[in-house]
Amino acid sequence: MGSTGAGMSAVEVGLLLLFALTAGCCFGANVTYDQRALVIDGRRRVLISGSIHYARSTPDMWPDLIQKSKDGGLDVIETYIFWNLHEAVRGQYDFEGRKDVVKFVKLVAEAGLFVHLRIGPYACAEWNYGGFPLWLHFIPGIEFRTDNEPFKAEMKRFTAKIVDLMKGKKLYASQGGPIILSQIENEYGNVQSDYGSGAEPYVKWAAAMAVSLDTGVPWVMCQQDDAPDPIINTCNGFYCDQFTPNSNKKPKMWTENWSGSFSSFGNAVPYRPAEDLALSVARFYQLGGTFHNYYMYHGGTNFGRSAGGPFITTSYDYDAPIDEYGLLRQPKWGHLKDLHEVIKLCEEAMVATDPQTTSLDSNLEATVYKTESGLCAAFLVNLDMQSDATVKFNGNSFNLPAWSVSILPNCKNVALNTATINSVATISKFVRQPSQEGTIASDAFISGWSWINEPVGISSDNAFTKLGLLEQINTTADRSDYLWYSVSVEINGNESKTVLHIDSLGHMLHVFINGELAGRGIRSNSGHEVSRDVPISLIPGENKIDLLSLTVGLQNYGAYFDTVGTGVTSPVQLKGLQNGSTFDLSSQQWTYQIGLKGEELGLSSGSSSLWVSQSDLPKNQPLIWYKTTFDAPTGSNPVALNFTGLGKGEAWINGQSIGRYWPTKMAPTSGCSDSCNYRPITFPVVGCSKVEM
């Protein structure tokens, strides 16, 4: 929904566009591991990986994203599989368009890169409902992510479906394909204690189930200290240099190095300086790591209603080296490319031996990889966050900037320091597109719009009545962000001024009295409910109270996140009536409508005959669908829509949803200054935050 102003929401239709050095590998038939590294065709490898989620970009973007990743020095592309994307209805699978993961994997292979396939099938990933399909919630007796037979049966069925799909296309390395790793579960160790006695047997079952699928490549579990053999436990976080696997027979692997973070409506946009990110990578390889992955290398876009929540933005840019639109983010991409080249110069020494670290002084250290055959690589480190230092190493003096690592591939000469950037910073800027008449005047722009008013309250033949207040997810099954709650109140005598008290677990709530907007409430990003007292006037006779409850992405993380409810809860009360009494409406008979009338009519296609085209475009009004047409700009540059001037809603282009927008929910005015320092003030941090304006 969208609105043309700071008023309540309205719906937007028709207008959305958000378009937003590695040697070529030969795919081997044998992938194993030892205590130092993954072993591919008998050779230990130092591997540099980056996450690109196929569904968060368009298929036309994939080849360029993959090539830019290869040019940036990656060996591996890592991606999640999103269960609810592929099996929105149980037993009905969709692998077309942006969902064509086979095509994506084949394109990675054509570029000469490996693939890490994170099947999960729980993903988190700031994806709606953590990637689980909503129908899973309604299976009798099911409990997610624990030793529960209904859940395990569904998890095994889908995991096997994906493995069989990849095997059928011969995409595992054991078949000559690019997939060298797969992941089962995801960050379960972070919440495992909450699941009590069912947790440990579930972990063991998940590991055994995965291995039984016989992919011929290793499996990993991230953030899972008790991952059973032969599953490799891996690290996620901003810094993983201190991570140690749970067996001296497993390599040190980092599946998520957060290149920035996700953004939420109303919060500042996270930003991680290139110098700090490069230091974290160098430290990991310095202290024995051999597989590292950027989460994200390209973040992309949460198209449609795929964003998790609540309040995750449509943009999943993540401050990644390749930005949301597929453009290089400089100097981050270039600085990391330089780092990767230098790491590769150290590879032969790194895989041949274990690192030896010596303290040079407080916060100063040197790590050396040295073999009897004369191979040598060194890392000199200054972990002081304020002061530069000069150190002696191998008879020479080296200057180390604060919070930095210098890499010496031959133990003699510094090839790179993580705090010294040689890449040129660039800032991408969108240029406003004139109209067909060559003007950008607002009157000409408005003349191209048409609209349809969304009815307030119950308007669908599919509405139904129930006693009491219903939980929203159980009612809508997430078929829509919207659920109408409607009740009638009879007032005897004169007009009555009173207060309507509402408690809601919804993310946003709009209150209408007799068809007129009376108030609204927005849940805070860190809160769990909306509680509002709305002053209202009731007329003699029948009065209609309509409550529109909204979700902005379903919960995607945390123990039992799947049980977190939304919608209007008890009590809903009329307080301060003429006789001073309080009337509780919670247990009255309510009428419910799932979704909006415009959704039922398919207005997002833009083809309805109901559209109104007049010169007086309605503004600052709730519940309106808008439509316009335009010529796509020439060329192949990214295209974006500026939604400033709209309220909150969802947008479609040619019938395809490009996601939610909410420009009136502003970030705070605090954030990074122009002199933002890459050195963290406390350890560890992400650096700074930019304000989204």
XYZ file of C-alpha atoms in Angstrom:
693
model
C 0.000 0.000 0.000
C 1.169 3.536 -0.454
C 0.174 7.165 0.041
C 1.302 10.374 -1.599
C 2.396 12.139 1.519
C 3.010 11.772 5.207
C -0.488 10.461 5.740
C -1.389 6.837 6.102
C -0.671 4.180 3.614
C -1.792 3.683 0.101
C -1.144 1.131 -2.515
C 1.201 1.622 -5.402
C 0.798 -0.314 -8.563
C 2.607 -0.322 -11.836
C 5.535 1.779 -10.787
C 8.357 0.047 -9.143
C 11.833 -0.549 -10.234
C 14.623 -1.208 -7.955
C 17.171 -2.164 -10.194
C 18.798 -1.542 -8.635
C 42.513 -12.616 -9.014
C 41.715 -16.281 -9.039
C 43.000 -18.916 -11.391
C 40.258 -20.837 -13.115
C 39.464 -23.986 -11.171
C 39.107 -27.417 -12.599
C 36.256 -29.285 -11.006
C 37.553 -32.345 -9.260
C 35.931 -35.603 -8.476
C 37.292 -35.778 -4.943
C 36.749 -33.244 -2.151
C 37.846 -34.121 1.373
C 39.461 -32.259 4.247
C 42.187 -32.546 6.844
C 43.222 -30.429 9.817
C 44.554 -27.633 7.605
C 42.192 -27.203 4.673
C 39.719 -28.544 2.205
C 41.502 -30.979 -0.087
C 40.430 -30.912 -3.740
C 41.835 -33.690 -5.899
C 44.571 -34.299 -3.379
C 45.600 -30.652 -3.049
C 45.016 -28.497 0.024
C 43.411 -25.200 -0.930
C 43.186 -21.722 0.569
C 39.759 -20.621 -0.620
C 38.127 -17.195 -0.727
C 34.334 -17.222 -0.987
C 31.508 -14.712 -1.232
C 27.738 -14.947 -0.732
C 25.395 -14.082 -3.589
C 21.787 -15.171 -3.100
C 20.363 -16.001 -6.523
C 16.841 -14.939 -5.525
C 17.972 -11.459 -4.467
C 19.008 -10.474 -7.972
C 17.598 -11.092 -11.445
C 18.856 -13.823 -13.784
C 20.061 -11.140 -16.192
C 22.347 -9.859 -13.437
C 23.840 -13.230 -12.518
C 26.616 -13.517 -15.156
C 27.945 -10.025 -14.401
C 27.795 -10.525 -10.626
C 29.649 -13.817 -10.920
C 32.293 -12.348 -13.230
C 32.863 -9.383 -10.919
C 33.257 -11.846 -8.056
C 35.857 -13.787 -10.002
C 37.625 -10.576 -11.001
C 37.663 -9.637 -7.317
C 39.604 -12.776 -6.448
C 36.911 -15.183 -5.275
C 37.210 -18.953 -5.688
C 33.765 -19.870 -4.375
C 30.197 -18.501 -4.514
C 28.067 -19.327 -1.488
C 24.260 -19.247 -1.532
C 21.339 -20.279 0.636
C 18.402 -22.310 -0.611
C 15.073 -20.725 0.412
C 12.469 -23.417 1.092
C 9.426 -21.117 0.971
C 10.605 -19.699 -2.356
C 10.591 -23.119 -4.014
C 7.725 -24.873 -2.217
C 5.190 -22.202 -1.283
C 2.533 -24.909 -1.540
C 3.426 -28.335 -0.206
C 4.467 -30.662 -3.012
C 4.399 -27.927 -5.686
C 7.919 -26.862 -6.645
C 9.016 -23.764 -8.544
C 12.515 -23.369 -9.955
C 11.800 -20.800 -12.673
C 13.113 -17.259 -13.174
C 14.837 -15.896 -10.072
C 14.192 -19.282 -8.460
C 16.289 -21.175 -11.009
C 19.089 -22.201 -8.680
C 20.328 -24.833 -11.161
C 20.927 -22.152 -13.768
C 22.724 -20.026 -11.172
C 25.018 -22.894 -10.151
C 25.766 -23.687 -13.794
C 26.691 -20.049 -14.452
C 29.089 -20.141 -11.507
C 30.623 -23.285 -12.964
C 30.968 -21.667 -16.400
C 32.972 -18.875 -14.759
C 35.335 -21.474 -13.298
C 34.301 -20.985 -9.673
C 33.212 -23.431 -6.981
C 29.870 -23.401 -5.117
C 28.972 -23.792 -1.445
C 25.283 -24.743 -1.295
C 23.716 -23.887 2.080
C 20.572 -26.024 2.033
C 19.568 -25.428 5.656
C 16.670 -25.642 5.083
C 16.381 -23.037 7.851
C 18.174 -20.008 6.419
C 17.488 -17.006 8.669
C 19.152 -14.584 6.190
C 16.654 -11.833 7.114
C 14.294 -13.781 4.843
C 10.577 -14.024 5.583
C 9.911 -16.695 8.247
C 13.555 -17.730 8.060
C 12.888 -19.451 4.744
C 10.312 -21.876 6.125
C 7.042 -22.183 4.184
C 3.965 -21.176 6.202
C 2.168 -24.437 5.507
C 4.768 -26.137 7.693
C 3.331 -24.269 10.679
C -0.058 -25.959 10.246
C 1.104 -29.591 10.252
C -0.473 -31.262 13.320
C 1.953 -31.862 16.159
C 4.883 -30.127 14.511
C 7.647 -28.334 16.425
C 10.360 -26.660 14.390
C 14.076 -27.400 14.774
C 13.948 -30.017 17.494
C 13.624 -33.784 17.871
C 10.137 -33.803 16.393
C 9.115 -36.454 13.874
C 6.749 -34.351 11.711
C 9.371 -31.628 11.359
C 12.215 -34.029 10.668
C 10.186 -35.801 8.000
C 9.509 -32.525 6.144
C 13.090 -31.284 6.573
C 14.505 -34.528 5.197
C 12.072 -34.535 2.280
C 13.018 -31.028 1.146
C 16.749 -31.466 1.756
C 16.687 -34.668 -0.299
C 14.716 -32.846 -3.015
C 17.475 -30.256 -3.398
C 20.279 -32.818 -3.249
C 18.531 -34.966 -5.861
C 17.993 -31.892 -8.044
C 21.707 -31.120 -7.975
C 22.698 -34.735 -8.467
C 20.336 -35.025 -11.417
C 22.207 -32.193 -13.115
C 25.609 -33.623 -12.055
C 26.490 -30.470 -10.135
C 28.338 -31.963 -7.162
C 32.117 -32.055 -7.394
C 31.944 -35.817 -6.960
C 30.170 -35.799 -10.329
C 32.514 -33.291 -11.937
C 30.384 -30.291 -10.946
C 31.204 -27.100 -8.993
C 29.550 -27.824 -5.605
C 32.335 -28.583 -3.122
C 30.415 -27.998 0.135
C 26.891 -28.213 1.496
C 25.435 -26.922 4.754
C 22.771 -28.481 6.956
C 20.897 -26.385 9.564
C 22.068 -22.837 10.303
C 23.346 -21.147 13.484
C 21.430 -23.618 15.624
C 24.079 -23.442 18.314
C 23.037 -19.839 19.026
C 19.618 -20.998 20.251
C 20.211 -24.664 21.040
C 19.940 -24.334 24.813
C 16.376 -23.035 24.487
C 15.255 -26.323 22.932
C 16.189 -28.423 25.960
C 16.495 -32.170 25.704
C 15.286 -32.247 22.097
C 18.245 -30.252 20.795
C 21.140 -32.717 20.960
C 19.335 -35.635 19.297
C 18.091 -33.217 16.610
C 21.639 -32.075 15.825
C 22.852 -35.664 15.602
C 19.888 -36.623 13.436
C 20.386 -33.662 11.057
C 24.072 -34.510 10.631
C 23.396 -38.196 9.979
C 20.547 -37.383 7.586
C 22.748 -35.043 5.558
C 25.623 -37.508 5.313
C 23.216 -40.270 4.271
C 22.303 -38.297 1.140
C 25.712 -39.218 -0.277
C 26.694 -35.979 -1.996
C 30.356 -36.968 -2.131
C 31.407 -33.599 -0.656
C 31.812 -32.416 2.962
C 28.931 -30.967 4.984
C 29.229 -28.073 7.414
C 27.202 -26.733 10.335
C 27.824 -23.085 11.186
C 27.877 -21.918 14.811
C 27.547 -25.522 15.964
C 30.276 -26.414 18.456
C 28.954 -29.964 18.889
C 28.673 -30.749 15.175
C 29.141 -34.546 14.970
C 31.898 -36.032 12.822
C 32.325 -35.843 9.891
C 30.401 -32.518 9.812
C 32.731 -29.493 9.961
C 31.686 -26.812 12.446
C 32.307 -23.292 11.174
C 32.265 -19.717 12.461
C 29.992 -16.737 11.698
C 30.678 -13.188 12.880
C 32.591 -9.969 12.378
C 35.835 -11.568 13.595
C 36.614 -15.296 13.615
C 40.401 -15.340 14.007
C 40.088 -16.884 17.486
C 37.744 -19.640 16.337
C 38.865 -23.257 16.765
C 37.032 -26.231 15.202
C 35.796 -28.956 17.539
C 38.307 -31.507 16.272
C 42.007 -31.372 15.409
C 41.070 -33.246 12.252
C 38.908 -30.428 10.867
C 39.980 -27.212 9.082
C 39.329 -23.711 10.384
C 36.483 -22.292 8.271
C 34.533 -19.016 8.327
C 31.144 -19.201 6.620
C 29.961 -15.643 7.345
C 32.218 -12.617 7.642
C 29.682 -9.802 7.763
C 30.745 -7.206 5.191
C 28.228 -4.805 6.750
C 24.767 -5.705 7.960
C 21.122 -5.666 6.963
C 19.028 -2.520 7.307
C 15.620 -1.966 8.876
C 12.983 0.655 8.171
C 13.609 3.509 10.580
C 17.171 2.518 11.498
C 20.515 3.801 10.289
C 22.146 1.891 7.428
C 25.098 -0.156 8.737
C 28.509 0.507 7.266
C 31.729 -1.447 7.719
C 34.953 0.238 6.616
C 37.088 -1.634 4.086
C 40.131 -1.396 6.367
C 38.395 -3.197 9.231
C 36.937 -5.868 6.959
C 40.355 -6.470 5.379
C 41.957 -6.754 8.823
C 39.433 -9.396 9.887
C 40.193 -11.448 6.774
C 43.960 -11.140 7.129
C 43.787 -12.092 10.830
C 41.793 -15.211 9.997
C 44.326 -16.449 7.440
C 47.173 -15.355 9.715
C 45.987 -17.679 12.481
C 45.386 -20.812 10.453
C 42.136 -20.249 8.573
C 41.928 -21.616 5.040
C 38.270 -21.082 3.975
C 36.695 -17.647 4.330
C 33.356 -16.323 3.051
C 32.019 -12.766 2.818
C 28.414 -12.444 3.887
C 27.499 -10.684 1.650
C 29.661 -10.163 -1.444
C 26.542 -8.944 -3.238
C 23.464 -8.478 -1.058
C 20.824 -7.571 -3.626
C 17.121 -6.881 -3.155
C 14.296 -8.396 -1.112
C 11.773 -8.566 -3.921
C 8.076 -9.001 -3.235
C 7.319 -9.876 0.379
C 10.483 -11.938 0.882
C 12.040 -9.618 3.489
C 12.045 -10.988 7.020
C 11.384 -9.028 10.062
C 9.844 -7.320 11.285
C 10.857 -4.166 9.393
C 13.701 -5.518 7.203
C 14.034 -3.175 4.228
C 13.585 -4.081 0.584
C 17.239 -3.240 0.035
C 19.604 -5.997 1.157
C 22.663 -4.030 0.070
C 24.646 -5.056 3.195
C 27.444 -2.585 2.370
C 28.812 -5.451 0.278
C 31.739 -5.148 -2.174
C 29.213 -5.315 -5.043
C 26.270 -3.066 -4.238
C 22.545 -3.749 -4.538
C 22.498 -2.621 -8.177
C 25.475 -4.757 -9.223
C 27.990 -1.900 -9.209
C 31.429 -2.159 -7.621
C 31.579 -0.484 -4.210
C 34.920 1.256 -4.176
C 37.305 1.262 -2.487
C 35.985 -1.849 -0.691
C 35.921 -4.158 -3.727
C 39.339 -3.050 -4.952
C 41.007 -3.188 -1.538
C 39.745 -6.720 -0.967
C 40.862 -7.725 -4.477
C 44.377 -6.562 -3.602
C 44.184 -8.495 -0.336
C 43.079 -11.683 -2.103
C 45.981 -11.501 -4.543
C 48.441 -11.251 -1.667
C 46.765 -14.074 0.299
C 47.112 -16.293 -2.768
C 50.854 -15.531 -2.870
C 51.009 -17.066 0.617
C 48.906 -20.124 -0.162
C 51.695 -22.609 -0.817
C 53.364 -21.884 2.503
C 50.058 -21.693 4.401
C 48.821 -25.144 3.395
C 52.223 -26.785 3.949
C 52.552 -26.075 7.659
C 50.972 -24.650 10.794
C 51.384 -20.975 11.755
C 53.821 -19.946 14.476
C 52.966 -16.723 16.323
C 55.351 -14.596 18.419
C 54.472 -11.585 20.575
C 56.556 -8.526 19.633
C 55.085 -6.244 22.311
C 51.708 -5.310 23.734
C 49.140 -5.664 20.918
C 51.950 -6.463 18.452
C 52.661 -9.887 17.002
C 54.220 -11.746 14.109
C 52.966 -14.986 12.590
C 55.125 -17.051 10.251
C 54.392 -19.966 7.937
C 57.785 -21.529 7.167
C 58.735 -24.893 5.710
C 62.002 -26.834 5.564
C 61.968 -26.412 1.799
C 62.284 -22.640 2.211
C 58.695 -21.486 1.740
C 57.919 -18.531 3.993
C 55.007 -16.123 4.522
C 54.566 -13.700 7.409
C 51.833 -11.558 8.956
C 52.776 -8.576 11.165
C 49.937 -7.290 13.338
C 49.184 -4.141 15.326
C 45.974 -4.564 17.323
C 46.265 -1.229 19.105
C 43.234 0.825 18.130
C 44.907 4.226 18.454
C 48.675 4.151 17.994
C 50.888 3.251 15.050
C 53.976 1.193 15.842
C 57.379 0.256 14.450
C 58.466 -3.365 14.871
C 61.622 -5.339 14.180
C 61.215 -8.519 12.158
C 63.901 -10.601 10.442
C 66.413 -7.819 11.039
C 64.296 -5.117 9.384
C 62.021 -2.364 10.713
C 58.396 -2.185 9.673
C 55.847 0.537 10.360
C 52.433 -0.823 11.366
C 49.447 1.551 11.387
C 47.034 1.107 14.277
C 44.529 -1.719 13.847
C 46.207 -3.278 10.824
C 47.950 -6.332 9.407
C 50.928 -6.273 7.039
C 51.412 -9.335 4.843
C 54.889 -10.416 3.669
C 54.495 -13.290 1.159
C 58.271 -13.885 1.177
C 58.843 -12.934 4.835
C 60.870 -9.949 3.594
C 58.751 -7.378 1.797
C 55.340 -5.965 2.690
C 52.954 -6.639 -0.173
C 49.887 -5.134 1.541
C 48.809 -3.440 4.744
C 45.110 -3.705 5.541
C 44.870 -0.049 6.638
C 46.492 1.288 3.456
C 44.034 1.523 0.576
C 45.315 1.945 -2.972
C 41.965 1.654 -4.732
C 40.191 4.861 -5.729
C 36.919 5.603 -3.927
C 33.938 6.074 -6.220
C 30.365 7.132 -5.460
C 27.554 6.013 -7.758
C 24.919 8.644 -8.440
C 21.524 8.233 -10.070
C 20.509 10.808 -12.680
C 16.896 11.909 -12.860
C 15.117 10.745 -16.014
C 13.082 13.428 -17.868
C 9.560 12.633 -19.047
C 8.729 11.912 -22.689
C 8.099 15.629 -23.199
C 11.571 16.425 -21.935
C 10.263 17.996 -18.747
C 10.490 17.016 -15.128
C 7.733 19.374 -13.993
C 5.536 17.928 -11.278
C 2.285 18.754 -13.097
C 3.362 16.746 -16.125
C 4.396 13.896 -13.865
C 1.094 13.836 -11.980
C -0.929 13.884 -15.203
C 0.303 10.390 -16.012
C -1.168 8.818 -12.879
C -4.428 7.018 -12.244
C -5.808 5.599 -9.025
C -8.350 3.374 -7.291
C -9.643 3.833 -3.758
C -9.316 0.772 -1.543
C -12.535 0.252 0.455
C -12.331 0.746 4.209
C -13.362 -2.319 6.180
C -15.062 -5.457 4.947
C -15.601 -5.580 1.186
C -14.940 -9.176 0.167
C -17.395 -12.039 -0.242
C -14.754 -14.196 1.447
C -15.080 -12.364 4.773
C -16.079 -14.447 7.795
C -17.171 -13.935 11.407
C -15.772 -15.367 14.633
C -16.255 -14.718 18.311
C -13.214 -13.018 19.761
C -9.934 -11.812 18.345
C -7.906 -14.043 16.013
C -4.121 -14.234 15.756
C -3.065 -12.872 12.374
C -0.572 -15.432 11.021
C -2.827 -18.356 11.847
C -5.638 -16.518 10.059
C -3.898 -15.218 6.932
C -1.213 -17.930 6.559
C 0.836 -14.922 5.365
C -1.104 -14.693 2.096
C -1.172 -10.928 2.660
C 0.410 -8.300 4.922
C -3.114 -7.153 5.803
C -5.963 -8.382 8.013
C -9.159 -6.439 8.661
C -10.882 -6.739 12.065
C -14.389 -5.255 12.049
C -17.002 -4.913 14.813
C -20.226 -2.923 15.267
C -21.111 -0.946 18.402
C -24.590 0.386 19.191
C -24.768 3.756 20.988
C -28.015 4.759 22.663
C -28.744 8.437 23.153
C -26.446 11.297 22.211
C -23.047 11.334 20.478
C -20.431 9.889 22.772
C -16.780 10.907 23.025
C -14.687 8.052 24.317
C -11.302 6.368 24.005
C -10.684 3.183 22.061
C -7.906 1.161 23.706
C -6.173 -1.440 21.508
C -3.347 -3.885 22.148
C -1.786 -5.439 19.077
C 1.161 -7.671 18.247
C 0.975 -6.459 14.665
C 3.761 -4.366 13.232
C 1.446 -1.515 12.310
C -2.224 -0.748 13.025
C -4.741 1.646 11.454
C -7.993 2.554 13.223
C -11.123 3.617 11.310
C -14.358 4.785 12.914
C -17.356 4.841 10.611
C -15.066 4.802 7.584
C -12.797 7.642 8.719
C -9.197 7.278 9.823
C -9.035 7.950 13.579
C -5.482 6.933 14.428
C -2.649 4.524 13.913
C 0.178 2.864 15.784
C 3.585 1.597 14.708
C 5.509 -0.927 16.728
C 9.043 0.126 17.570
C 11.815 -1.846 15.894
C 12.839 -3.287 19.246
C 9.341 -3.668 20.697
C 6.890 -6.532 20.694
C 3.494 -4.840 20.575
C 1.501 -1.732 19.770
C -0.668 -0.316 22.537
C -2.799 2.694 21.628
C -5.495 4.860 23.194
C -7.339 6.568 20.337
C -9.826 9.374 21.145
C -12.976 8.789 19.083
C -16.517 10.087 18.667
C -19.397 7.639 18.340
C -22.743 8.647 16.836
C -26.180 7.542 18.065
C -27.088 4.175 16.613
C -24.743 1.726 14.933
C -21.036 2.520 14.709
C -18.503 0.564 12.700
C -14.991 0.034 14.110
C -12.510 -1.253 11.525
C -8.958 -2.157 12.500
C -6.387 -2.838 9.780
C -3.459 -4.848 11.128
C -0.270 -5.013 9.071
C 2.827 -7.176 9.088
C 6.141 -5.953 7.656
C 7.983 -9.243 7.243
C 7.647 -12.225 9.566
C 10.131 -13.121 12.283
C 13.164 -14.953 10.890
C 15.483 -15.537 13.861
C 15.496 -16.701 17.457
C 14.384 -19.744 19.423
C 10.796 -20.671 18.545
C 10.572 -17.682 16.198
C 7.900 -19.569 14.275
C 5.521 -19.247 17.246
C 5.740 -15.448 17.486
C 2.261 -14.122 16.785
C 0.938 -10.910 15.254
C -2.374 -9.131 14.987
C -4.833 -7.498 17.361
C -4.894 -9.068 20.822
C -6.948 -8.538 23.931
C -8.032 -6.162 25.178
C -9.876 -3.926 22.729
C -11.945 -1.613 24.925
C -14.120 1.460 24.849
C -13.038 3.474 27.893
C -14.724 6.466 29.510
C -18.244 6.041 28.178
C -20.911 8.514 29.356
C -21.585 6.535 32.501
C -17.837 6.198 33.128
C -17.813 2.504 32.336
C -15.452 0.453 30.175
C -16.845 -1.840 27.512
C -14.628 -4.747 26.418
C -15.060 -5.576 22.739
C -12.525 -8.429 22.728
C -15.047 -11.250 23.044
C -17.640 -9.754 20.686
C -18.392 -11.187 17.256
C -15.838 -9.824 14.814
C -15.828 -9.945 11.037
C -12.539 -10.708 9.319
C -11.157 -10.110 5.843
C -7.794 -11.475 4.744
C -5.999 -8.991 2.531
C -7.220 -5.995 0.594
C -9.975 -5.831 -2.008
C -7.383 -4.647 -4.513
C -5.313 -7.755 -3.904
C -8.371 -9.924 -4.516
C -9.061 -8.036 -7.770
C -5.446 -8.373 -8.918
C -4.899 -4.620 -9.234
C -1.145 -5.131 -9.143
C -1.321 -6.291 -12.766
C -2.442 -2.774 -13.704
C -5.006 -4.134 -16.180
C -8.264 -3.424 -14.343
C -10.938 -1.192 -15.930
C -11.528 0.466 -12.531
C -8.604 2.906 -12.750
C -9.581 6.586 -12.519
C -7.594 9.205 -14.457
C -8.335 12.830 -13.537
C -6.262 15.929 -12.938
C -6.947 16.020 -9.198
C -4.727 13.147 -8.047
C -5.707 12.353 -4.430
C -2.931 12.978 -1.910
C -2.476 12.480 1.816
C -5.272 9.944 1.878
C -5.155 6.398 3.210
C -5.713 3.255 1.213
C -5.225 4.211 -2.412
C -3.769 2.253 -5.304
C -1.746 4.320 -7.787
C -0.609 3.487 -11.315
C 1.474 5.106 -14.018
C 3.396 4.094 -17.122
C 6.808 5.171 -18.334
C 9.415 4.305 -20.931
C 12.373 2.401 -19.557
C 15.582 4.424 -19.804
C 17.899 3.461 -22.610
C 21.117 1.572 -21.972
C 21.977 -1.096 -19.448
C 22.621 1.015 -16.362
C 20.694 0.224 -13.167
C 17.320 1.927 -12.717
C 15.838 2.992 -9.373
C 12.643 4.645 -8.204
C 12.713 7.480 -5.707
C 9.711 6.928 -3.427
C 10.105 10.188 -1.510
C 6.636 11.699 -1.267
C 4.948 8.360 -0.713
C 3.979 6.922 2.645
C 4.141 3.156 3.084
C 3.276 0.460 0.611
C 4.315 -2.101 -1.952
C 5.228 -1.468 -5.577
C 4.979 -3.500 -8.781
C 6.454 -3.142 -12.258
C 4.664 -4.989 -15.035
C 2.919 -7.102 -12.433
C 6.103 -8.102 -10.575
C 6.471 -6.917 -6.994
C 9.789 -5.242 -6.300
C 9.051 -4.999 -2.582
C 7.830 -2.717 0.177
C 8.672 0.962 0.549
C 8.373 3.236 3.585
C 10.281 6.503 3.139
C 8.358 8.266 5.918
C 9.829 5.930 8.554
C 13.083 7.829 8.878
C 16.380 6.851 10.438
C 17.655 8.887 13.411
C 19.824 11.893 12.630
C 22.853 10.440 14.409
C 25.393 8.358 12.499
C 28.744 8.608 10.788
C 30.407 11.932 10.231
C 32.587 12.540 7.186
C 35.617 11.615 9.293
C 34.351 8.157 10.305
C 37.368 6.169 11.546
C 37.879 2.576 10.512
C 39.358 1.706 13.913
C 36.781 0.268 16.313
C 36.373 2.063 19.644
C 35.453 -1.190 21.376
C 36.238 -4.677 20.177
C 34.531 -6.009 18.174
C 32.271 -3.554 16.334
C 31.133 -2.872 12.799
C 32.742 0.514 12.521
C 30.051 3.129 11.965
C 26.520 3.648 10.727
C 25.373 5.886 7.936
C 21.994 7.557 8.194
C 19.494 6.613 5.514
C 17.809 9.745 4.232
